[in-house]
Tab-separated table of C-alpha atoms in Angstrom:
chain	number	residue	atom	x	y	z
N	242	UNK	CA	-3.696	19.619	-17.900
N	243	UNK	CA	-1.388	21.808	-20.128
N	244	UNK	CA	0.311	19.826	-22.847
N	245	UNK	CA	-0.382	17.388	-20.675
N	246	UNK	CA	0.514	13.480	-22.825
N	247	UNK	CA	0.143	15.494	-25.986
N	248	UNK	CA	1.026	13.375	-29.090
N	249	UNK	CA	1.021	14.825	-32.916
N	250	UNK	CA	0.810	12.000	-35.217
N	251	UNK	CA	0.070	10.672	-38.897
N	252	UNK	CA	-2.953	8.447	-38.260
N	253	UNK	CA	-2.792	6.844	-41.526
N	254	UNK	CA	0.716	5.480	-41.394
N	255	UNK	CA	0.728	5.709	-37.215
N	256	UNK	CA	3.973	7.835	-37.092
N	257	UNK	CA	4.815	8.079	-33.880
N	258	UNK	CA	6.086	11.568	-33.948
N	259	UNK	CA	5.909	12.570	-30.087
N	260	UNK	CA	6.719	16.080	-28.983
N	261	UNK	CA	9.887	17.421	-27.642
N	262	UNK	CA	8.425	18.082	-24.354
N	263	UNK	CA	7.388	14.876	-23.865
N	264	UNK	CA	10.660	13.210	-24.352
N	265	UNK	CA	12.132	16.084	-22.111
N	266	UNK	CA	9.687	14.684	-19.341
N	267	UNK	CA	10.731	11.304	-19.777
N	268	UNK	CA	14.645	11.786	-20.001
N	269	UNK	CA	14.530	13.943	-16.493
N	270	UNK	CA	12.181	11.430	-14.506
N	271	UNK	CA	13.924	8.494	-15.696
N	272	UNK	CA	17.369	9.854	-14.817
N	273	UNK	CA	18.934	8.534	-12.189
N	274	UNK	CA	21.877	10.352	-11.590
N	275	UNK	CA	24.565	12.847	-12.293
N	276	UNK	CA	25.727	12.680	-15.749
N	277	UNK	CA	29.358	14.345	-16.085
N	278	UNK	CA	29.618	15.896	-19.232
N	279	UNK	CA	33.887	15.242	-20.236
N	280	UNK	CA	32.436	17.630	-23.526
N	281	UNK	CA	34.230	20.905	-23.596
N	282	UNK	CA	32.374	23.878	-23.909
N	283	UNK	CA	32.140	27.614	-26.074
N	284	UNK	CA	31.241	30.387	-24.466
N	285	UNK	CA	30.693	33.707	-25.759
N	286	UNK	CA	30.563	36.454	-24.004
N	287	UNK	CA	28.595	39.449	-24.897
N	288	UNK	CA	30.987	41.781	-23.215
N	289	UNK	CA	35.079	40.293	-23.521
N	290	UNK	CA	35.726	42.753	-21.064
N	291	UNK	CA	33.493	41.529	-18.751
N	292	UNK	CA	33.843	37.976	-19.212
N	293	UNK	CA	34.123	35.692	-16.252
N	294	UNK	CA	36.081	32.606	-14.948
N	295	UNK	CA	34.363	29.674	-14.685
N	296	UNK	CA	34.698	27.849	-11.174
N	297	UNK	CA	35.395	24.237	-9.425
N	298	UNK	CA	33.843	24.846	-6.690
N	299	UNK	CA	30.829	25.961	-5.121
N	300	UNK	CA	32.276	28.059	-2.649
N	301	UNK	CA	34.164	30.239	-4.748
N	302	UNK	CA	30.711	31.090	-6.122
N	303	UNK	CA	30.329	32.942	-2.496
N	304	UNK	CA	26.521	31.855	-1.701
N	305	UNK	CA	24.411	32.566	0.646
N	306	UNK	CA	25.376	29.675	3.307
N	307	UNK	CA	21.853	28.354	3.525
N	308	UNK	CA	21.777	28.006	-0.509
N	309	UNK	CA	25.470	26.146	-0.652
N	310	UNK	CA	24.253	23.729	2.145
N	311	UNK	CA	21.285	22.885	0.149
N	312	UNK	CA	23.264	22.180	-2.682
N	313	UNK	CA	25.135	19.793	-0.603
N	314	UNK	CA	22.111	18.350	0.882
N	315	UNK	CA	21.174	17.455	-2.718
N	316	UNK	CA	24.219	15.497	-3.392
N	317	UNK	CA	26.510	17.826	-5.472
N	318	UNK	CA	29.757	17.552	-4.372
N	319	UNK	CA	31.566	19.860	-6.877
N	320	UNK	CA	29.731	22.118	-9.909
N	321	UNK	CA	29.670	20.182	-13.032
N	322	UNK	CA	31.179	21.605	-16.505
N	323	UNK	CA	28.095	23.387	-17.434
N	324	UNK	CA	27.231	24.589	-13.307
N	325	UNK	CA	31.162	25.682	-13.267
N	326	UNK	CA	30.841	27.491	-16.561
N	327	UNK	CA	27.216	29.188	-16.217
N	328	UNK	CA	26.903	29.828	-12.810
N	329	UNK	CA	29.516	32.863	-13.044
N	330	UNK	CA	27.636	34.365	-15.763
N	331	UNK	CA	24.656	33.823	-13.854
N	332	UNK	CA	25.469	35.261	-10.368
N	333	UNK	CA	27.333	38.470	-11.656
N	334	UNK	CA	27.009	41.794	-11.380
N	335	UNK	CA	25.292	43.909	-13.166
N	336	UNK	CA	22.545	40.829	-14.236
N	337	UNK	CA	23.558	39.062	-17.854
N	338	UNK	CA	21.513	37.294	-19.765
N	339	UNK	CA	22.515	33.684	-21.063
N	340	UNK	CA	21.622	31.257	-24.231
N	341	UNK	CA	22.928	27.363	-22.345
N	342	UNK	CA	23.091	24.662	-24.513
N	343	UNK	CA	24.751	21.091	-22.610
N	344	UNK	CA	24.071	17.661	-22.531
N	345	UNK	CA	20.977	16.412	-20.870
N	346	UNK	CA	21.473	15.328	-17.351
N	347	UNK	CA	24.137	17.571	-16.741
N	348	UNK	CA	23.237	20.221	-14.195
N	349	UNK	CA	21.129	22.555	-15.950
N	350	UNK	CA	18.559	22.884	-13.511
N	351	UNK	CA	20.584	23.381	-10.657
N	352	UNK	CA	22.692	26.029	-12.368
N	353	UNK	CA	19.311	28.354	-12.897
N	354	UNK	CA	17.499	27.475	-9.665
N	355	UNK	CA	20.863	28.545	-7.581
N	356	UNK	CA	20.470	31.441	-9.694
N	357	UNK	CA	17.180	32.098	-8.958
N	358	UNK	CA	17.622	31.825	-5.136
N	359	UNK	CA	20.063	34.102	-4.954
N	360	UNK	CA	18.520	36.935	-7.210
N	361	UNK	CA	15.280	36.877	-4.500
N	362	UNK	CA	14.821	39.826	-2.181
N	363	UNK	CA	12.601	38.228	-0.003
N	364	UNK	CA	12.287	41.594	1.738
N	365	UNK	CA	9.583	42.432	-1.556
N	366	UNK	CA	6.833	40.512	-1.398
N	367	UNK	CA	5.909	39.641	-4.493
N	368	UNK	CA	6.624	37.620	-7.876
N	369	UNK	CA	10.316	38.450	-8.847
N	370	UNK	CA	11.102	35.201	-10.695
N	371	UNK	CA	8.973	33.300	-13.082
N	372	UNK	CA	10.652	29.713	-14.936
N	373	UNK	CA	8.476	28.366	-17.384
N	374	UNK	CA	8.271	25.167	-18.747
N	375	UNK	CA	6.489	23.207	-21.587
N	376	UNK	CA	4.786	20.642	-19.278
N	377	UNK	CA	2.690	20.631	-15.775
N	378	UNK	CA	5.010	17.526	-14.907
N	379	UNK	CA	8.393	19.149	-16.204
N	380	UNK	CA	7.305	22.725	-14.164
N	381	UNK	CA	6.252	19.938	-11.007
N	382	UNK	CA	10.201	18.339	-10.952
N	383	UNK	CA	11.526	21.847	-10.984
N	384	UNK	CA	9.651	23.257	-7.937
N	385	UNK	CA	10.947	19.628	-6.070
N	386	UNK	CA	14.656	20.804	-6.994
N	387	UNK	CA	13.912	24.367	-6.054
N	388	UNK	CA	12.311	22.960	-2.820
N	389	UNK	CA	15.751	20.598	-2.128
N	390	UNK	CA	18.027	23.524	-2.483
N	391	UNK	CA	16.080	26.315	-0.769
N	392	UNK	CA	15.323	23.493	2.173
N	393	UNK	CA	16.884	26.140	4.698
N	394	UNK	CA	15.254	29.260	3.087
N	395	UNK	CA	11.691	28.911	4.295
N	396	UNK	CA	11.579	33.085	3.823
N	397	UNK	CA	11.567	31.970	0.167
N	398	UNK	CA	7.874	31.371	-1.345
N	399	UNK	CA	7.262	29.533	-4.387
N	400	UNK	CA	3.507	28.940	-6.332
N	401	UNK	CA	2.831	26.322	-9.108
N	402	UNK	CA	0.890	28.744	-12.388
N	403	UNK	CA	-0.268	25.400	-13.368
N	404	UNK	CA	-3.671	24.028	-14.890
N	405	UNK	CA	-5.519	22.916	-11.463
N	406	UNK	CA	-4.069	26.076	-9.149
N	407	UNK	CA	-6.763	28.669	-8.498
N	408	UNK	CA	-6.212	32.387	-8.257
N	409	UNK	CA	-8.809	35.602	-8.039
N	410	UNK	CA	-8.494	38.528	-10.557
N	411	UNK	CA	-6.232	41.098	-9.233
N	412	UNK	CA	-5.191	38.977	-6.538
N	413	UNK	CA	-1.814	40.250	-5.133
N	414	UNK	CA	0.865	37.210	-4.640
N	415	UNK	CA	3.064	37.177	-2.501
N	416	UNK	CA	5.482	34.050	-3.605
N	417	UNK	CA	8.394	35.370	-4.685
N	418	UNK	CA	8.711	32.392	-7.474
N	419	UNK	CA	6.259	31.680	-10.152
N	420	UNK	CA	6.954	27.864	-11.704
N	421	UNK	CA	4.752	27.389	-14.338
N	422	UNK	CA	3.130	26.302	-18.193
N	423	UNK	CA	2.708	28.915	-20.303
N	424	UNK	CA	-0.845	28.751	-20.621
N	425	UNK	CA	-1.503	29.059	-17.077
N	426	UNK	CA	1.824	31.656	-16.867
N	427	UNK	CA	-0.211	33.628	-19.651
N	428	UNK	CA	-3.927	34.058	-17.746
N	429	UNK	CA	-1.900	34.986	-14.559
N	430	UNK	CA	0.459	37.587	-15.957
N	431	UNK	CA	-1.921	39.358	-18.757
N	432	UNK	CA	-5.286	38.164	-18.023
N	433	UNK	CA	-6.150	37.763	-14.177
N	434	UNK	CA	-2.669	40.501	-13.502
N	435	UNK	CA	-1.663	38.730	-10.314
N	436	UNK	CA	1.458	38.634	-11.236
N	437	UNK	CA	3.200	42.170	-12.245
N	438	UNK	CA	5.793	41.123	-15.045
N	439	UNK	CA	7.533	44.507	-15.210
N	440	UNK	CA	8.593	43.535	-11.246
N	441	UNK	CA	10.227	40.387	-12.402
N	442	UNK	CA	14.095	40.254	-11.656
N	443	UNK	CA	14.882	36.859	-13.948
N	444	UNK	CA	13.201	34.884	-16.067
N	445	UNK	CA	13.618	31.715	-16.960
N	446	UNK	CA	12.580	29.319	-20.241
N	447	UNK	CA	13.749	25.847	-19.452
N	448	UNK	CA	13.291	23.041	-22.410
N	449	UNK	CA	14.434	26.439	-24.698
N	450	UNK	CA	13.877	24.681	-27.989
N	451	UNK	CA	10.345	23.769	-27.535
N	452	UNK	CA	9.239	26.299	-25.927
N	453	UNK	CA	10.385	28.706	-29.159
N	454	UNK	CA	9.608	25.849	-31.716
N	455	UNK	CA	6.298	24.281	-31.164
N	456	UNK	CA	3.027	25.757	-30.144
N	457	UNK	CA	4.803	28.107	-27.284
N	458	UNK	CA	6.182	30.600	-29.355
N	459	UNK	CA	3.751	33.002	-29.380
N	460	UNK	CA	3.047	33.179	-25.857
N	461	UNK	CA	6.741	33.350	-24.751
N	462	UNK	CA	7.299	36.223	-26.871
N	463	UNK	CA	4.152	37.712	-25.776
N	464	UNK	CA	5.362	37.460	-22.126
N	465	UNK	CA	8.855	38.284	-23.023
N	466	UNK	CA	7.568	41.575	-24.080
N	467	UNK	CA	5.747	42.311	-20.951
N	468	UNK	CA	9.179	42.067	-18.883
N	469	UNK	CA	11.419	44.765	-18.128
N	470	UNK	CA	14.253	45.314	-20.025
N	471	UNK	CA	16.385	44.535	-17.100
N	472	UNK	CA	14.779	41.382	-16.246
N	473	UNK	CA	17.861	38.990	-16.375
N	474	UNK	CA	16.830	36.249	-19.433
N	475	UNK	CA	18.373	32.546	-19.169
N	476	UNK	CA	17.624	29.997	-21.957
N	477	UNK	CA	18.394	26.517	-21.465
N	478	UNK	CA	18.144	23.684	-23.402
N	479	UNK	CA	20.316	20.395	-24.610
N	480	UNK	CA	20.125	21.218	-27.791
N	481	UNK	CA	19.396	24.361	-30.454
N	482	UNK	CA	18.928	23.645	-34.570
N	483	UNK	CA	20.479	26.834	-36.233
N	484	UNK	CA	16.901	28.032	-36.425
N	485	UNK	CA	16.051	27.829	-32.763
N	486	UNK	CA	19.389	29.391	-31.828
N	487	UNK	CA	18.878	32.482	-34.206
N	488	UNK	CA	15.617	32.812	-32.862
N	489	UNK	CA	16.451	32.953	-29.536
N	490	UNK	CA	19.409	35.697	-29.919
N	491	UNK	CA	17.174	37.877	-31.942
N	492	UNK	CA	14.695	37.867	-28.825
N	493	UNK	CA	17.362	38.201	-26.124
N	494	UNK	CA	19.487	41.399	-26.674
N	495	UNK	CA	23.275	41.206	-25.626
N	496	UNK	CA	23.232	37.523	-24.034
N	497	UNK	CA	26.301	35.182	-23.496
N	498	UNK	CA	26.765	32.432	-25.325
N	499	UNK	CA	27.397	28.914	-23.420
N	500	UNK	CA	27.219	25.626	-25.736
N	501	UNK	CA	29.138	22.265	-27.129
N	502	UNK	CA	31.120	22.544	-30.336
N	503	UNK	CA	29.307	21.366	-33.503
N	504	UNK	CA	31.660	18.842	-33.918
N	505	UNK	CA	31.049	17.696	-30.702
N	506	UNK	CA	27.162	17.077	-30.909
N	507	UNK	CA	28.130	14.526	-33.662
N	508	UNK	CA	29.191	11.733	-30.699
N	509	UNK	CA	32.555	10.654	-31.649
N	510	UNK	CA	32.265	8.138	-29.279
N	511	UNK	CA	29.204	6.549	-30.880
N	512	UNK	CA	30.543	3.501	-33.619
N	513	UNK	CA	28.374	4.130	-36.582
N	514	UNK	CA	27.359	0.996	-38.737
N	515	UNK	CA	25.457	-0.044	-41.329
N	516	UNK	CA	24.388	-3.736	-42.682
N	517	UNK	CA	22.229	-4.551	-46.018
N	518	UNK	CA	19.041	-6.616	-45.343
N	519	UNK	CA	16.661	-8.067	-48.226
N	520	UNK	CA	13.659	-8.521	-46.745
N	521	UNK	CA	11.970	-7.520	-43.197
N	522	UNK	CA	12.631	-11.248	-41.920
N	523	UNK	CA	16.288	-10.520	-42.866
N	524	UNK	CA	15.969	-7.050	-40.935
N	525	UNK	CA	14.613	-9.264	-37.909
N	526	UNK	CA	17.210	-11.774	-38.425
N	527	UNK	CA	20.014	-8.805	-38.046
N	528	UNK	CA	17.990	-7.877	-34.704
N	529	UNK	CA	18.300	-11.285	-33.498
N	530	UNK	CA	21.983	-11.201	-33.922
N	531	UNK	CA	22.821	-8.593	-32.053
N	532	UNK	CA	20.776	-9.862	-29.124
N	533	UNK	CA	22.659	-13.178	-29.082
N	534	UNK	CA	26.327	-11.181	-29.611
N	535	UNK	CA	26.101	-7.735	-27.025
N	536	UNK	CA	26.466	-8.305	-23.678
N	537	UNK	CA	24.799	-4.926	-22.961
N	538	UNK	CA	21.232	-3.110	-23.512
N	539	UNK	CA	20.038	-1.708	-26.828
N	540	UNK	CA	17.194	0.162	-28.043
N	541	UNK	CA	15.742	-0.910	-31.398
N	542	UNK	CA	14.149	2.365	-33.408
N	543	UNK	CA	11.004	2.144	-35.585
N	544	UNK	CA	9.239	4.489	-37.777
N	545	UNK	CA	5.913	3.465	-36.966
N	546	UNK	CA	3.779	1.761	-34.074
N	547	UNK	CA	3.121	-0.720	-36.455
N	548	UNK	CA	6.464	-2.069	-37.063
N	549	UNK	CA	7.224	-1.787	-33.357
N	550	UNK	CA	4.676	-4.032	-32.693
N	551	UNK	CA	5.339	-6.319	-35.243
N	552	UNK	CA	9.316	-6.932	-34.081
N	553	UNK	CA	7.671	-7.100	-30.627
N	554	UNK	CA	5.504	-10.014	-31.430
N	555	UNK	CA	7.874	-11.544	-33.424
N	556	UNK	CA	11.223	-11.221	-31.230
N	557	UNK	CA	8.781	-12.516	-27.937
N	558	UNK	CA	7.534	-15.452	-30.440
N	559	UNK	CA	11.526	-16.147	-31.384
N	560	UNK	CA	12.175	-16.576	-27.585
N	561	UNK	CA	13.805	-12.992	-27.024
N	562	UNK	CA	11.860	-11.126	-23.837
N	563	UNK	CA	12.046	-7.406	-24.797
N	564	UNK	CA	9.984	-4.127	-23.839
N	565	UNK	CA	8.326	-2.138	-26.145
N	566	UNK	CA	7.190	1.375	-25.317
N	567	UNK	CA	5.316	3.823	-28.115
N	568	UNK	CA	3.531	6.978	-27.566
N	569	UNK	CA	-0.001	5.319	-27.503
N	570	UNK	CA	0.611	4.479	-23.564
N	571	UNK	CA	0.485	7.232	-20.869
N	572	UNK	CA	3.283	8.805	-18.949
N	573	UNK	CA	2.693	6.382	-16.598
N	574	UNK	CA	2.983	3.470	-18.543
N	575	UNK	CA	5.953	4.232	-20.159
N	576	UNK	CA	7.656	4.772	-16.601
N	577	UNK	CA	6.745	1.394	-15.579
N	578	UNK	CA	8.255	0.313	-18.939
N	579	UNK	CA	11.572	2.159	-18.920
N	580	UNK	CA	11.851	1.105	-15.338
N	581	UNK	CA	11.825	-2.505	-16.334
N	582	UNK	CA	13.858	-1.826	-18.716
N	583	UNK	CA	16.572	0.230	-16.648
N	584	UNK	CA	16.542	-2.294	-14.055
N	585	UNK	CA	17.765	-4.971	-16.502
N	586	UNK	CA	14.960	-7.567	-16.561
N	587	UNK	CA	14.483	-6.585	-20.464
N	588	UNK	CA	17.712	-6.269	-22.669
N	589	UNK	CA	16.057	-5.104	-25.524
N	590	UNK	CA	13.411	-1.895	-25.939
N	591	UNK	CA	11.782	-1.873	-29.024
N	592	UNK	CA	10.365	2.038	-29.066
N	593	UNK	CA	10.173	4.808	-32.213
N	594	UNK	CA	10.849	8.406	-31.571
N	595	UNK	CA	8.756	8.714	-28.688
N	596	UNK	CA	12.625	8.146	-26.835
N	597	UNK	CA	14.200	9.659	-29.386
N	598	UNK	CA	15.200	12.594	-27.167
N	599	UNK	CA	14.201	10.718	-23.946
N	600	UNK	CA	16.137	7.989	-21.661
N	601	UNK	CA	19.601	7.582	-20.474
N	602	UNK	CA	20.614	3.912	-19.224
N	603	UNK	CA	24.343	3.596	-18.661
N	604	UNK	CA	24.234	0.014	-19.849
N	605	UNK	CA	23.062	1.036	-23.207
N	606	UNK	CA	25.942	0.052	-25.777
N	607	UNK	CA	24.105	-0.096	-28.842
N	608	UNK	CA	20.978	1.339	-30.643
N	609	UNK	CA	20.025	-0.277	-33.752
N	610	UNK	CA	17.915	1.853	-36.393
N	611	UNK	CA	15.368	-0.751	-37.653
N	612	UNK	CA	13.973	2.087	-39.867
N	613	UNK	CA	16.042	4.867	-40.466
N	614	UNK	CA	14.665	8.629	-39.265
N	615	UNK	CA	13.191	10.242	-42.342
N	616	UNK	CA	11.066	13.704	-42.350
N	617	UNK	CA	7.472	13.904	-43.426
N	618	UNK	CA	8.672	14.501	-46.991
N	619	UNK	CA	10.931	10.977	-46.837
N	620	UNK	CA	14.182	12.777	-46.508
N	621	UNK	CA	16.239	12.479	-44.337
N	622	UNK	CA	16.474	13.518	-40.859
N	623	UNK	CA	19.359	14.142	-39.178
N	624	UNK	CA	18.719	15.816	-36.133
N	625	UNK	CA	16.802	12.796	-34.989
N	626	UNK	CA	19.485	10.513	-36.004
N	627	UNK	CA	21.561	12.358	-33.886
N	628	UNK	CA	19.442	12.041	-30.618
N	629	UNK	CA	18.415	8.402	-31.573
N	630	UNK	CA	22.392	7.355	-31.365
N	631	UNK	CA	22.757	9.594	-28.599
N	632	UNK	CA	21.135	7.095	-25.646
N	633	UNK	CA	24.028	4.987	-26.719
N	634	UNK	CA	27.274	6.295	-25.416
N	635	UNK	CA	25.954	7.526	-22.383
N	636	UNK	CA	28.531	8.880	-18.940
N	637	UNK	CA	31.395	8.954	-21.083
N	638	UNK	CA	31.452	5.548	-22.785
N	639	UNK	CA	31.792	3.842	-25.616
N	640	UNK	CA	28.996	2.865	-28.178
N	641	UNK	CA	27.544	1.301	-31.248
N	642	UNK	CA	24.988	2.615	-33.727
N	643	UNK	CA	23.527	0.179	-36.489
N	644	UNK	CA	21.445	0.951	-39.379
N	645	UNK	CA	19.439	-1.435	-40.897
N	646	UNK	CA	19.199	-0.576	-44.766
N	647	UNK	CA	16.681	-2.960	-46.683
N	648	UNK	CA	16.414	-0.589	-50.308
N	649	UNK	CA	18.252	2.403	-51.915
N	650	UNK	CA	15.933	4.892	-50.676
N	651	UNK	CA	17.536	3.919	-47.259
N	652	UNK	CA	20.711	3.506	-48.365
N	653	UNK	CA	20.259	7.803	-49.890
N	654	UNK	CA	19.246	8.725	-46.408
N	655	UNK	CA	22.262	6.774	-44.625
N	656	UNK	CA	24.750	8.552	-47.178
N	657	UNK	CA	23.051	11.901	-46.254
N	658	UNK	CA	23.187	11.133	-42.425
N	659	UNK	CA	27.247	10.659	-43.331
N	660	UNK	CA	27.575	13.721	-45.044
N	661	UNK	CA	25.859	15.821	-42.855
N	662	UNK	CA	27.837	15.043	-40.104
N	663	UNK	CA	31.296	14.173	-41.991
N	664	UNK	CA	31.494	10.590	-39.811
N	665	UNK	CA	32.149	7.236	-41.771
N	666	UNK	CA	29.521	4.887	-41.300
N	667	UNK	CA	30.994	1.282	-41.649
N	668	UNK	CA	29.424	-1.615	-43.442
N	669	UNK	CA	28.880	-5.232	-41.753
N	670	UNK	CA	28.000	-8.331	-42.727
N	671	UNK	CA	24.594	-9.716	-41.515
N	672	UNK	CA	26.067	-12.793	-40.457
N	673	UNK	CA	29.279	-11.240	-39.170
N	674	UNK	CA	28.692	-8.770	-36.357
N	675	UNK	CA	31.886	-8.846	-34.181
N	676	UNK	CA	32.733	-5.476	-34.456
N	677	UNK	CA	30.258	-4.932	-32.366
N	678	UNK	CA	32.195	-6.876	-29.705
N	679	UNK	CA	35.022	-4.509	-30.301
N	680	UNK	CA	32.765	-1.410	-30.246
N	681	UNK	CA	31.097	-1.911	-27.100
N	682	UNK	CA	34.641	-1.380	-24.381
């Protein structure tokens, strides 16, 4: 299957440098519930003069009945910030395109399938939306949502473009949603022409940043080009690097702007800390600590499979029961893990930056950095840091980041972390951990 458990690693030093999309997957099928966002939000709007209110509820969004009771059915009592802010922009009239950037769990997918729905003419019977996706399991959870919400609009028709689904050459469809990989999304639309992209009304590139920063690029842009230039273009992702974000407004003409203030993305509600260690038994010794002092979960970060493995062994031969999860097990496996972990029989998950991007467990108070994220040239790496600290401070709480630093080279790369994102990150004494006590309420 399409980028299907795809891993890109360093098989000398067993880096375990899993893709975005993986991570995506993970964070959406572990993800329990609702996650209200109290982040403000920036929105730009191509047009001032056409800009539009954001809403607080979904009737003033006037929707087809059938669509608002399926929102309903789905759980949703009220729109959340980013649904309230983005659905607007998405429903109005003439069609406007949209860059979304908000925190992971918040809505997003709702937001663009309601949009969807309601852009379908089901009197034309053919392909008029297509949402693609990085992963056959990410493009699978988005047809189940689309299927929840358009439970009373059996006139709609939806098809999988997925590795496995079979089509002739020339074939006419008749769905009037495509859900797809791009591979698949590519052969269907250029090679096998069953789907006409000039006829499609919106398109849609969920998981925005990896689908325009790894190996997608070239076939969004390649599709992109096939659409009509008043196919209605929404982006969404949880987060854009400056890069990504240029990128994506020099490929969408005149599109609104919807996403969280920089300083924002930096977690102000995430205690940073730091404590000096001499050795790797003192580094284990600082793990240990914080096991016997947090009353909550934490997630212990390593560079390497290696060192995972080794604090596994060690912490299980120490008497502390804790998960470990790397990106040598299959998506499978690491659901059975997280869910052990979620449900509390494991207080500690050992893991690298195969979760980097990818869980969100409300009892999480602290994540400890037993390495420190560094790039493939040993500097350091920020953006990782920043989604590594982010599973702690999760539904509006409180939380605790510690770095272990065990040389100067680490030390460099904390400093940098602190600069780059202009927060103080406090000292603590090995033996001495009660802020953490304090940080965690």
């Amino acid at each position: 299957m399409e980028d299907k458990n795809s891993c890109n690693e360093d098989s000398d030093e067993e880096v375990d440098n899993t893709s975005h999309a993986e991570s995506s997957l993970m964070l959406k099928v572990c993800r329990k519930s609702l996650i209200e966002s109290k982040m403000n939000l920036e929105v730009q709007h191509e047009d001032p003069r056409s800009a539009v209110s954001s809403v607080k509820s979904f009737e003033e969004l006037n929707l087809e009945p059938r669509i608002l009771q399926g929102i309903y059915a789905t759980g949703f009592k009220r729109p959340s910030k980013i649904q309230g802010t983005a659905l607007p922009l998405l429903l109005a009239e003439p069609p406007q395109n949209l860059i979304a950037q908000s925190q992971s769990g918040t809505g997003k997918t709702v937001a663009f399938v309601v949009a969807m729905l309601s852009r379908v003419d089901t009197k034309l019977n053919y392909p008029q939306v297509l949402c693609m996706l990085p992963t056959y399991e990410l493009a699978i959870q988005t047809a189940e949502v689309i299927a929840q919400i358009a439970w009373l609009r059996l006139d709609i028709r939806l098809i999988l473009a997925v590795s496995g689904e079979l089509v002739d050459f020339g074939e006419n469809l008749k769905e009037h949603i495509v859900v797809g990989t791009p591979g698949t999304i590519l052969d269907w639309g250029l090679k096998l022409r069953v789907i006409d992209l000039k006829k499609i009304r919106i398109f849609i590139l969920d998981e925005a940043d990896v689908m325009i920063s790894e190996g997608h690029r070239d076939i969004s842009i390649r599709i992109h080009k096939e659409l009509s230039s008043k196919c209605q273009m929404l982006f969404f992702s949880a987060t854009y690097d400056k890069e990504i974000m240029s990128f994506a407004q020099f490929i969408i003409s005149k599109a609104n702007l919807i996403r969280l203030p920089r300083e924002q993305e930096s977690l102000s509600n995430v205690r940073q800390h730091y404590v000096r260690c001499r050795s790797i038994e003192e580094k284990l010794q600082a793990v240990q600590n914080v096991f016997q002092i947090s009353t909550g979960q934490a997630i212990i970060f390593c560079h390497t499979r290696k060192t995972a493995a080794w604090l596994a062994e060690k912490m299980h031969a120490n008497g502390y029961p804790v998960a470990m999860l790397t990106g040598d097990l299959m998506v499978g496996q690491r659901l059975k893990v997280l869910d052990y972990f979620r449900s509390g029989l494991r207080k500690m998950l050992i893991t690298t930056n195969v979760l980097a991007r990818g869980i969100d467990v409300e009892d999480v108070t602290v994540v400890i950095n037993f390495d420190l994220p560094i790039d493939g040239k040993g500097n350091a790496d920020c953006e990782t840091y920043l989604h590594r600290i982010g599973r702690t401070g999760r539904f509006g709480k409180n939380g605790i980041a510690l770095n272990i630093i065990d040389s100067e080279k680490a030390m460099n790369v904390c400093r940098t972390i602190e600069d780059h994102y202009k927060k103080p990150i406090k000292e603590l004494k090995l033996n001495n951990f009660d802020e953490i006590t304090k940080s965690e309420y």
